[in-house]
Tab-separated table of C-alpha atoms in Angstrom:
chain	number	residue	atom	x	y	z
A	494	MET	CA	0.445	0.521	0.027
A	495	PRO	CA	1.847	3.376	-0.797
A	496	LEU	CA	2.784	5.322	2.410
A	497	ARG	CA	-0.249	7.870	1.015
A	498	LYS	CA	-2.858	6.397	1.285
A	499	LEU	CA	-1.951	5.186	5.014
A	500	THR	CA	-3.876	6.649	7.820
A	501	PRO	CA	-1.613	9.062	10.622
A	502	LEU	CA	-1.851	5.475	12.614
A	503	LEU	CA	-0.918	2.950	10.652
A	504	LEU	CA	1.648	4.755	9.125
A	505	PHE	CA	3.115	5.260	12.792
A	506	LEU	CA	2.987	1.258	13.308
A	507	THR	CA	4.281	0.225	10.228
A	508	LEU	CA	7.576	2.911	10.470
A	509	ARG	CA	7.611	2.136	14.403
A	510	ALA	CA	7.753	-2.083	13.061
A	511	VAL	CA	10.433	-1.269	10.545
A	512	THR	CA	12.321	0.935	12.636
A	513	SER	CA	12.785	-1.057	15.873
A	514	GLY	CA	13.397	-4.216	14.335
A	515	PHE	CA	10.562	-5.931	14.199
A	516	ALA	CA	9.173	-7.521	10.839
A	517	ALA	CA	5.227	-5.700	10.230
A	518	ASP	CA	3.996	-9.720	9.724
A	519	GLY	CA	4.821	-10.986	13.331
A	520	THR	CA	7.251	-13.689	11.797
A	521	ALA	CA	10.719	-13.444	14.416
A	522	VAL	CA	13.469	-11.059	13.349
A	523	LEU	CA	17.254	-11.186	14.436
A	524	ILE	CA	18.251	-8.868	17.314
A	525	SER	CA	21.792	-9.921	18.119
A	526	GLY	CA	24.524	-12.000	16.242
A	527	PRO	CA	25.856	-13.947	14.679
A	528	MET	CA	28.799	-14.876	16.703
A	529	VAL	CA	31.066	-17.685	16.418
A	530	ALA	CA	31.451	-19.868	19.139
A	531	ASP	CA	33.051	-23.007	20.858
A	532	ALA	CA	35.171	-23.436	17.293
A	533	THR	CA	37.473	-27.291	16.901
A	534	THR	CA	39.247	-28.091	13.644
A	535	THR	CA	36.022	-29.871	11.680
A	536	SER	CA	33.567	-27.638	14.069
A	537	ALA	CA	31.612	-24.615	14.967
A	538	LYS	CA	28.952	-22.822	16.727
A	539	ILE	CA	27.151	-20.832	14.876
A	540	TRP	CA	24.830	-17.911	18.038
A	541	ILE	CA	22.047	-16.005	17.459
A	542	GLU	CA	19.039	-14.361	19.300
A	543	THR	CA	16.026	-13.447	17.936
A	544	ASP	CA	12.743	-11.541	19.211
A	545	ARG	CA	10.806	-14.278	20.016
A	546	PRO	CA	10.861	-18.084	19.316
A	547	ALA	CA	11.483	-19.016	15.703
A	548	GLU	CA	13.467	-21.261	13.277
A	549	PHE	CA	16.716	-20.479	11.498
A	550	ARG	CA	19.189	-21.935	9.235
A	551	VAL	CA	22.832	-21.610	8.966
A	552	ASN	CA	24.113	-21.987	5.245
A	553	TYR	CA	27.375	-22.579	4.321
A	554	TRP	CA	30.076	-23.323	2.232
A	555	THR	CA	33.919	-24.195	3.203
A	556	GLU	CA	37.001	-23.174	0.952
A	557	PRO	CA	39.770	-25.852	1.789
A	558	ARG	CA	42.559	-22.838	2.790
A	559	LEU	CA	43.995	-24.016	6.060
A	560	LEU	CA	44.372	-20.981	8.253
A	561	PHE	CA	45.569	-18.663	6.174
A	562	ASP	CA	48.236	-20.472	4.223
A	563	PRO	CA	47.570	-21.127	0.177
A	564	THR	CA	44.310	-22.846	-1.227
A	565	VAL	CA	45.190	-27.066	-0.769
A	566	PRO	CA	44.274	-29.102	-4.123
A	567	GLU	CA	40.138	-29.937	-3.348
A	568	PRO	CA	36.778	-28.538	-4.113
A	569	ILE	CA	34.430	-25.943	-2.061
A	570	SER	CA	31.921	-27.884	0.016
A	571	ARG	CA	27.796	-26.835	1.323
A	572	GLY	CA	26.034	-27.289	3.752
A	573	SER	CA	22.965	-26.595	5.800
A	574	VAL	CA	21.945	-26.733	9.616
A	575	THR	CA	18.517	-26.283	11.398
A	576	ALA	CA	18.000	-25.448	14.730
A	577	ARG	CA	15.627	-23.142	17.445
A	578	THR	CA	15.983	-20.525	19.409
A	579	ALA	CA	14.667	-20.713	23.017
A	580	ASP	CA	10.886	-20.966	23.915
A	581	ASP	CA	11.715	-18.737	26.828
A	582	PHE	CA	13.435	-15.449	27.462
A	583	PRO	CA	15.694	-14.687	26.200
A	584	HIS	CA	15.234	-16.586	22.683
A	585	THR	CA	18.726	-17.363	22.090
A	586	GLY	CA	19.741	-20.560	19.422
A	587	VAL	CA	22.612	-22.330	18.590
A	588	ALA	CA	23.381	-23.712	15.512
A	589	MET	CA	26.153	-26.758	15.328
A	590	LEU	CA	27.903	-26.873	12.042
A	591	GLU	CA	30.330	-30.486	12.211
A	592	ASN	CA	32.396	-32.948	10.110
A	593	LEU	CA	33.781	-29.629	8.254
A	594	GLY	CA	37.071	-30.116	6.574
A	595	ALA	CA	40.251	-29.920	9.346
A	596	GLY	CA	41.486	-25.921	9.234
A	597	ARG	CA	39.276	-25.099	6.688
A	598	LEU	CA	37.738	-21.768	6.012
A	599	VAL	CA	33.896	-21.527	6.710
A	600	HIS	CA	31.465	-18.685	4.752
A	601	TYR	CA	27.891	-19.045	5.688
A	602	ASP	CA	24.575	-17.028	5.942
A	603	ILE	CA	21.380	-16.919	8.121
A	604	GLU	CA	17.787	-17.034	7.107
A	605	VAL	CA	15.488	-17.241	10.569
A	606	ASP	CA	11.930	-18.635	9.794
A	607	GLY	CA	12.887	-19.037	5.982
A	608	ARG	CA	13.615	-15.786	5.565
A	609	PRO	CA	17.171	-14.218	4.154
A	610	VAL	CA	18.390	-12.077	7.148
A	611	ARG	CA	20.999	-9.235	5.404
A	612	ALA	CA	24.644	-9.561	6.545
A	613	LEU	CA	25.805	-6.814	8.620
A	614	SER	CA	29.082	-8.278	8.804
A	615	PRO	CA	31.734	-10.218	7.352
A	616	GLN	CA	30.284	-14.220	7.936
A	617	VAL	CA	33.368	-15.836	7.326
A	618	PHE	CA	35.748	-17.691	9.769
A	619	SER	CA	38.982	-20.345	9.767
A	620	LEU	CA	37.966	-23.132	11.725
A	621	PHE	CA	41.399	-24.224	13.969
A	622	PRO	CA	44.709	-25.165	12.424
A	623	PRO	CA	45.249	-29.224	12.685
A	624	GLN	CA	47.419	-30.991	13.834
A	625	ALA	CA	49.826	-30.733	10.585
A	626	PRO	CA	48.494	-28.305	8.954
A	627	ASP	CA	51.476	-27.608	5.725
A	628	ARG	CA	52.160	-30.723	3.799
A	629	LYS	CA	55.121	-29.642	3.362
A	630	HIS	CA	56.081	-30.256	6.587
A	631	PRO	CA	53.434	-32.485	8.197
A	632	ASP	CA	54.844	-32.741	11.978
A	633	GLU	CA	54.500	-28.893	12.455
A	634	PRO	CA	51.712	-27.678	14.682
A	635	GLY	CA	51.462	-24.384	12.539
A	636	ASN	CA	51.623	-20.482	13.802
A	637	PHE	CA	48.499	-18.668	15.241
A	638	THR	CA	47.587	-15.703	17.263
A	639	VAL	CA	44.595	-15.996	20.089
A	640	ALA	CA	43.867	-12.637	21.210
A	641	PHE	CA	41.994	-11.411	24.505
A	642	GLY	CA	40.740	-8.579	26.597
A	643	SER	CA	38.747	-8.106	29.667
A	644	CYS	CA	36.158	-4.222	30.444
A	645	ASP	CA	34.157	-3.130	28.449
A	646	PHE	CA	31.269	-1.060	29.362
A	647	PRO	CA	29.393	0.110	26.103
A	648	ALA	CA	27.194	2.800	27.976
A	649	ARG	CA	30.245	4.853	28.925
A	650	ILE	CA	32.294	4.079	25.599
A	651	PRO	CA	29.536	3.191	22.356
A	652	ILE	CA	32.281	3.916	20.290
A	653	GLN	CA	35.618	1.590	20.117
A	654	PRO	CA	38.624	1.509	18.034
A	655	ILE	CA	40.104	-1.395	19.813
A	656	TRP	CA	38.308	-3.751	17.396
A	657	ALA	CA	40.185	-2.263	14.511
A	658	GLN	CA	43.216	-3.301	15.858
A	659	VAL	CA	42.039	-6.898	17.245
A	660	ALA	CA	41.565	-7.717	13.895
A	661	ARG	CA	43.995	-6.697	12.297
A	662	ARG	CA	46.271	-9.662	14.331
A	663	ARG	CA	43.643	-11.968	12.348
A	664	PRO	CA	43.617	-13.828	15.752
A	665	VAL	CA	41.981	-17.313	15.776
A	666	ALA	CA	39.961	-17.150	18.393
A	667	PHE	CA	39.071	-14.293	21.200
A	668	LEU	CA	38.920	-14.598	24.779
A	669	PHE	CA	36.463	-12.509	26.763
A	670	LEU	CA	37.601	-12.239	30.816
A	671	GLY	CA	34.861	-11.077	32.109
A	672	ASP	CA	33.918	-7.406	32.956
A	673	ASN	CA	32.425	-8.294	29.435
A	674	ASN	CA	29.640	-5.765	30.702
A	675	TYR	CA	28.607	-3.450	33.630
A	676	MET	CA	25.236	-4.519	35.547
A	677	PRO	CA	24.576	-1.978	38.077
A	678	ASP	CA	26.250	-1.699	41.029
A	679	ASP	CA	24.197	-1.531	43.331
A	680	PRO	CA	23.573	-4.947	45.756
A	681	GLU	CA	19.437	-3.105	45.356
A	682	ALA	CA	19.119	-3.001	42.317
A	683	PHE	CA	19.157	-7.343	42.093
A	684	SER	CA	16.426	-6.979	44.628
A	685	ALA	CA	13.964	-6.052	41.950
A	686	PRO	CA	11.640	-9.478	40.599
A	687	GLU	CA	13.741	-12.088	39.082
A	688	ASP	CA	11.980	-11.673	35.514
A	689	ASP	CA	13.217	-7.872	35.389
A	690	VAL	CA	16.313	-8.819	36.188
A	691	ARG	CA	16.802	-11.401	34.270
A	692	HIS	CA	15.785	-9.163	31.410
A	693	MET	CA	17.977	-6.521	32.529
A	694	MET	CA	21.050	-9.565	32.490
A	695	ALA	CA	20.036	-10.480	28.924
A	696	ASP	CA	20.172	-6.650	27.943
A	697	ASN	CA	23.191	-5.665	29.107
A	698	HIS	CA	24.869	-9.438	26.934
A	699	ARG	CA	22.775	-7.923	24.331
A	700	SER	CA	24.463	-4.563	24.288
A	701	LEU	CA	28.021	-5.830	23.979
A	702	ARG	CA	26.766	-7.697	21.060
A	703	SER	CA	26.221	-4.246	19.863
A	704	VAL	CA	29.096	-2.545	19.334
A	705	GLY	CA	30.452	-1.362	16.264
A	706	GLY	CA	33.556	-3.197	15.139
A	707	LEU	CA	32.923	-6.046	17.937
A	708	ARG	CA	30.402	-7.484	16.154
A	709	ASP	CA	32.508	-7.966	13.501
A	710	ILE	CA	35.056	-9.877	15.472
A	711	MET	CA	32.143	-11.940	16.900
A	712	ALA	CA	30.905	-12.921	13.616
A	713	SER	CA	34.247	-13.860	11.509
A	714	THR	CA	35.916	-15.180	15.261
A	715	PRO	CA	35.317	-17.671	17.484
A	716	CYS	CA	35.122	-16.054	21.103
A	717	TYR	CA	34.885	-17.690	24.133
A	718	ALA	CA	34.208	-15.841	27.667
A	719	ILE	CA	34.191	-15.488	31.611
A	720	TRP	CA	33.099	-14.318	33.836
A	721	ASP	CA	34.622	-11.128	36.631
A	722	ASP	CA	32.067	-9.430	39.147
A	723	HIS	CA	30.814	-7.011	36.749
A	724	ASP	CA	28.832	-9.398	34.671
A	725	PHE	CA	28.296	-11.527	37.256
A	726	GLY	CA	26.289	-9.569	39.320
A	727	PRO	CA	27.207	-5.968	41.351
A	728	GLY	CA	30.864	-4.780	42.411
A	729	ASP	CA	32.811	-7.638	44.278
A	730	SER	CA	30.280	-10.146	43.933
A	731	ASP	CA	31.109	-13.588	45.506
A	732	ARG	CA	29.239	-16.768	46.246
A	733	THR	CA	26.645	-15.473	48.559
A	734	PHE	CA	24.975	-12.940	45.042
A	735	LYS	CA	21.288	-14.145	45.518
A	736	ARG	CA	20.915	-13.794	41.888
A	737	LYS	CA	24.052	-16.424	40.993
A	738	GLU	CA	21.935	-19.476	39.492
A	739	VAL	CA	20.366	-16.658	37.071
A	740	GLY	CA	23.139	-14.881	36.363
A	741	LEU	CA	24.855	-18.664	35.352
A	742	GLU	CA	22.052	-19.413	32.813
A	743	ILE	CA	21.651	-16.468	30.724
A	744	PHE	CA	25.694	-16.072	30.730
A	745	LYS	CA	25.291	-19.725	29.391
A	746	ARG	CA	22.477	-18.603	27.017
A	747	TYR	CA	24.797	-15.429	25.713
A	748	TRP	CA	28.221	-17.597	25.697
A	749	PRO	CA	27.561	-21.252	24.087
A	750	ASN	CA	30.826	-22.128	25.419
A	751	PRO	CA	32.409	-26.014	25.011
A	752	ARG	CA	30.769	-28.108	27.771
A	753	ASN	CA	30.927	-26.819	31.454
A	754	GLY	CA	34.291	-28.235	33.315
A	755	GLY	CA	33.936	-31.009	35.366
A	756	ASP	CA	31.052	-31.128	38.074
A	757	SER	CA	31.273	-28.017	39.703
A	758	PRO	CA	28.593	-25.387	38.695
A	759	GLY	CA	29.827	-22.058	36.856
A	760	VAL	CA	31.690	-20.847	33.743
A	761	GLN	CA	34.668	-22.741	33.565
A	762	HIS	CA	35.367	-24.850	30.426
A	763	SER	CA	38.668	-25.403	28.295
A	764	PHE	CA	39.590	-25.879	24.805
A	765	ARG	CA	42.730	-26.678	22.594
A	766	VAL	CA	44.358	-24.666	19.549
A	767	GLY	CA	46.426	-26.444	17.863
A	768	ASP	CA	49.241	-27.615	20.632
A	769	VAL	CA	47.985	-25.093	22.967
A	770	GLU	CA	44.956	-25.330	25.651
A	771	PHE	CA	43.064	-22.777	27.997
A	772	PHE	CA	41.847	-23.380	31.083
A	773	MET	CA	39.206	-20.868	31.515
A	774	LEU	CA	38.170	-20.535	34.637
A	775	ASP	CA	35.281	-18.821	37.214
A	776	ASP	CA	36.638	-17.147	39.865
A	777	ARG	CA	33.225	-15.721	41.232
A	778	PHE	CA	30.374	-18.217	41.444
A	779	HIS	CA	32.475	-20.219	44.324
A	780	ARG	CA	34.514	-17.175	45.799
A	781	ASP	CA	34.488	-16.328	49.860
A	782	PRO	CA	33.121	-12.987	50.588
A	783	ASP	CA	36.027	-10.706	50.993
A	784	GLU	CA	34.398	-9.960	54.934
A	785	ALA	CA	34.351	-13.556	55.389
A	786	PRO	CA	37.253	-14.392	58.969
A	787	ASP	CA	37.548	-18.032	57.364
A	788	ARG	CA	38.516	-16.749	53.779
A	789	SER	CA	40.192	-19.761	51.920
A	790	THR	CA	38.862	-20.705	48.706
A	791	MET	CA	38.594	-18.339	45.393
A	792	LEU	CA	37.580	-21.521	42.702
A	793	GLY	CA	35.978	-24.123	45.324
A	794	SER	CA	37.323	-26.988	45.833
A	795	ARG	CA	35.880	-29.088	42.587
A	796	GLN	CA	36.873	-26.367	39.654
A	797	LEU	CA	40.175	-26.438	41.225
A	798	GLN	CA	40.149	-30.820	40.988
A	799	TRP	CA	38.941	-30.257	37.085
A	800	LEU	CA	41.868	-27.867	36.571
A	801	LYS	CA	44.641	-29.950	38.145
A	802	ASP	CA	42.971	-33.183	36.689
A	803	SER	CA	42.854	-31.107	32.931
A	804	LEU	CA	46.173	-30.246	33.450
A	805	LYS	CA	47.796	-33.390	34.436
A	806	ALA	CA	45.575	-35.114	30.780
A	807	SER	CA	46.657	-32.198	28.626
A	808	GLU	CA	49.438	-32.816	25.769
A	809	ALA	CA	49.449	-29.430	25.045
A	810	THR	CA	52.876	-27.498	24.545
A	811	PHE	CA	52.015	-24.334	26.153
A	812	LYS	CA	49.257	-24.776	29.110
A	813	VAL	CA	47.416	-20.845	29.309
A	814	ILE	CA	45.744	-20.582	32.718
A	815	ALA	CA	43.106	-17.522	32.338
A	816	CYS	CA	41.022	-16.148	35.293
A	817	GLY	CA	39.214	-12.744	35.280
A	818	GLY	CA	41.595	-11.097	38.235
A	819	THR	CA	45.167	-11.410	38.463
A	820	MET	CA	46.125	-15.350	39.811
A	821	LEU	CA	50.092	-14.596	40.244
A	822	VAL	CA	50.566	-10.596	41.928
A	823	ASP	CA	50.833	-10.806	46.332
A	824	GLU	CA	49.328	-7.551	46.585
A	825	GLY	CA	46.242	-5.891	46.380
A	826	LYS	CA	42.636	-6.499	46.778
A	827	GLU	CA	41.410	-8.648	44.180
A	828	THR	CA	44.236	-11.480	44.486
A	829	TRP	CA	44.023	-15.479	44.554
A	830	GLN	CA	46.831	-15.087	47.373
A	831	ARG	CA	44.111	-13.426	49.265
A	832	TYR	CA	42.296	-17.103	49.541
A	833	GLY	CA	44.653	-18.673	52.443
A	834	SER	CA	46.903	-21.095	51.032
A	835	GLU	CA	44.938	-22.511	48.007
A	836	ARG	CA	46.879	-20.559	45.747
A	837	ASP	CA	50.445	-21.525	46.402
A	838	ASP	CA	49.226	-25.623	47.321
A	839	PHE	CA	47.853	-25.283	43.721
A	840	LEU	CA	51.616	-23.856	42.673
A	841	LYS	CA	52.975	-26.103	44.539
A	842	TRP	CA	51.192	-29.281	43.562
A	843	MET	CA	51.665	-28.282	39.832
A	844	PHE	CA	55.520	-27.984	40.187
A	845	ALA	CA	55.719	-31.211	42.465
A	846	GLU	CA	53.286	-33.144	39.482
A	847	GLY	CA	56.298	-31.177	37.233
A	848	ILE	CA	53.526	-29.180	34.840
A	849	ASP	CA	55.165	-28.094	32.193
A	850	GLY	CA	54.308	-25.226	29.785
A	851	VAL	CA	51.977	-23.440	32.206
A	852	PHE	CA	51.525	-19.347	31.898
A	853	PHE	CA	48.310	-17.098	32.586
A	854	ILE	CA	46.314	-14.614	31.101
A	855	ALA	CA	43.888	-12.047	33.615
A	856	GLY	CA	41.974	-8.735	33.603
A	857	ASP	CA	40.193	-6.947	35.607
A	858	TRP	CA	42.985	-3.877	36.417
A	859	HIS	CA	42.313	-1.355	33.967
A	860	ILE	CA	45.954	-2.032	33.009
A	861	GLY	CA	48.351	-3.834	30.621
A	862	VAL	CA	50.875	-5.166	32.209
A	863	LEU	CA	53.284	-8.795	32.546
A	864	ASN	CA	53.474	-10.133	36.131
A	865	ARG	CA	56.023	-12.787	37.008
A	866	LEU	CA	56.404	-14.855	39.848
A	867	ASN	CA	59.721	-16.920	40.744
A	868	ARG	CA	60.151	-19.035	44.107
A	869	PRO	CA	62.470	-20.415	45.474
A	870	GLY	CA	60.673	-24.569	44.812
A	871	PHE	CA	59.926	-23.282	41.262
A	872	SER	CA	61.403	-25.061	38.091
A	873	TYR	CA	60.726	-22.249	35.650
A	874	PRO	CA	58.834	-18.532	36.487
A	875	LEU	CA	55.678	-18.557	36.400
A	876	TYR	CA	54.571	-15.169	33.804
A	877	GLU	CA	51.423	-13.505	34.035
A	878	LEU	CA	49.428	-11.150	31.100
A	879	LEU	CA	46.804	-8.782	32.415
A	880	SER	CA	45.004	-6.828	29.807
A	881	SER	CA	42.272	-4.290	30.524
A	882	ASN	CA	40.606	-1.336	29.758
A	883	LEU	CA	39.106	-2.666	26.400
A	884	ALA	CA	36.684	0.000	26.816
A	885	VAL	CA	35.784	1.238	30.114
A	886	LYS	CA	38.039	3.618	31.540
A	887	ILE	CA	38.475	7.120	29.189
A	888	ILE	CA	41.938	8.348	29.590
A	889	PRO	CA	42.893	10.971	27.510
A	890	ARG	CA	46.340	10.223	25.212
A	891	ASP	CA	48.565	13.001	26.684
A	892	ARG	CA	47.327	11.483	30.592
A	893	VAL	CA	47.994	7.662	29.712
A	894	GLU	CA	50.394	6.371	31.976
A	895	LEU	CA	53.410	4.499	30.735
A	896	ALA	CA	54.776	3.808	34.648
A	897	GLU	CA	58.110	1.188	35.219
A	898	GLY	CA	56.762	-1.475	37.360
A	899	THR	CA	58.700	0.261	40.772
A	900	ALA	CA	54.854	0.393	43.158
A	901	ASN	CA	55.111	-3.814	42.007
A	902	ASN	CA	58.108	-6.236	42.187
A	903	GLN	CA	56.359	-8.193	40.397
A	904	TRP	CA	55.979	-6.034	36.765
A	905	VAL	CA	57.852	-6.865	34.258
A	906	SER	CA	57.161	-4.390	31.933
A	907	LYS	CA	55.389	-0.805	31.641
A	908	ARG	CA	51.687	-0.397	33.271
A	909	TYR	CA	50.272	0.913	30.589
A	910	THR	CA	46.890	2.585	31.593
A	911	GLY	CA	44.681	3.495	27.764
A	912	TYR	CA	43.175	0.853	26.346
A	913	ASN	CA	44.307	-1.992	25.648
A	914	PHE	CA	44.244	-5.730	24.645
A	915	GLY	CA	46.192	-8.832	24.806
A	916	VAL	CA	47.714	-11.297	22.270
A	917	LEU	CA	49.500	-14.126	21.982
A	918	ARG	CA	51.700	-15.284	18.607
A	919	PHE	CA	52.537	-19.329	19.326
A	920	THR	CA	55.471	-19.852	16.674
A	921	GLY	CA	58.508	-22.384	15.558
A	922	GLU	CA	58.967	-26.252	15.168
A	923	ARG	CA	57.947	-28.785	17.317
A	924	GLY	CA	60.098	-29.217	20.246
A	925	GLY	CA	61.578	-25.760	19.768
A	926	ARG	CA	57.927	-23.608	20.021
A	927	SER	CA	57.637	-19.967	21.361
A	928	ALA	CA	54.743	-18.261	22.503
A	929	THR	CA	54.862	-14.399	22.340
A	930	LEU	CA	53.102	-12.635	24.960
A	931	GLN	CA	52.291	-8.725	23.551
A	932	ILE	CA	50.305	-5.769	25.202
A	933	VAL	CA	48.879	-3.646	22.135
A	934	ASP	CA	46.887	0.118	22.415
A	935	ASP	CA	44.408	1.259	20.470
A	936	THR	CA	46.850	2.970	18.126
A	937	GLY	CA	48.169	-0.505	17.525
A	938	GLU	CA	51.592	-0.269	19.191
A	939	VAL	CA	53.107	-2.540	21.148
A	940	GLN	CA	53.392	-1.700	25.082
A	941	ALA	CA	54.334	-4.489	26.294
A	942	ASP	CA	56.274	-7.468	24.706
A	943	LEU	CA	58.044	-10.885	25.864
A	944	THR	CA	59.218	-13.950	23.853
A	945	LEU	CA	58.801	-17.399	26.073
A	946	ARG	CA	60.341	-20.544	24.453
A	947	GLU	CA	59.226	-23.518	25.084
A	948	SER	CA	62.495	-24.573	27.291
A	949	ASP	CA	61.623	-21.197	29.558
A	950	LEU	CA	58.695	-23.533	30.673
A	951	ARG	CA	59.875	-26.858	31.375
A	952	ALA	CA	59.912	-28.571	34.854
A	953	ALA	CA	62.333	-30.590	36.681
A	954	GLY	CA	63.480	-33.465	34.135
A	955	GLY	CA	60.748	-32.226	31.645
A	956	LYS	CA	61.706	-32.847	28.419
A	957	PRO	CA	60.585	-31.923	24.600
A	958	LYS	CA	57.084	-32.482	23.053
A	959	ARG	CA	57.322	-34.667	20.526
């Protein structure tokens, strides 16, 4: 019907339906996503959210290209997967793409209730590298980059320049290490009816996915996430937070990570890229309150046991332990060492078991810095790359701090307070691998840089990986 023949009321309702994102005929529409998640060498999840329950289809074709290397002489392949978004709010859903060619480049598009959805971001991603991606060197694990960051406040900083620099590094995965959005800081805000709290939590998770640049990363890079206090609940939240079960459910709706690690509730999980395994920890769900006189655990016994079992079973060259807050720094309020002897007992166990190849990544502190912990009895020094302030703290560039680590003798780099993210670059031949740890700012300048050789992180009596 021509617009001039619509009554003013019908014209208003029609324009409102179009501009608000709701289909005028009542069919479902996409309101968030797509996001790539939980990838392997041959599979990946495609996540979306719709305004109401809906059937959706992911159509894809794979290009025989191995992690940015030249195309191999094989034909393309096509396929499609159908799935549904949840009947209850929030209406999120996951389509599982399986049995794809190892390490292939995957192009995809989406239909919701039979209608194609216009792509607003490049919808193409690489599967993880196979163990032998180069046919000329079939025994080599390949070179690749993983990026990470923490602390993103879209309501405060809706335009975020950092993501253009992340895209330039072409990471095979991006890890969100907590404070991925900022919920109300006042605990009283969570005293509202549960349904209102669910909607508030969902809106905070959804708002992150509307950020320009980040939306492109999510549509083209496998994403993984854990939480810290601000996306778990109010500031400094712990296991006593009365809405933690609701928060856990909503978090899992928006972050389709690999299956939860062990039998402990929480957001912990692990995954592997090439010869590197990542252990993503939950530092909030089991955390003792700060004011507890018998404060003794941050991770909880079951999660800690899962971590130990997983490390012992891992055959990865590098084992990267990720947490929302620092695990190595001895001083400060938000540190693992404040929880009895849990941290030191774990580190003692780790070296007694001869676990090699371990280093840490963390967030929360609104700085980018390299930390180190080395004590008598350690088989090798422990390093932690801490990256925070993706987009939470506005600092004029002429006031960005580049302080030397004099205030904290565990700093082994300058402390950078501007927008930043972490980069992990894994290179080299089998038995002589290296991990380069960097803090990169929003202009692309490297603010901290350290290369660890495989041999630098070898436990007593350890041998090179074969």
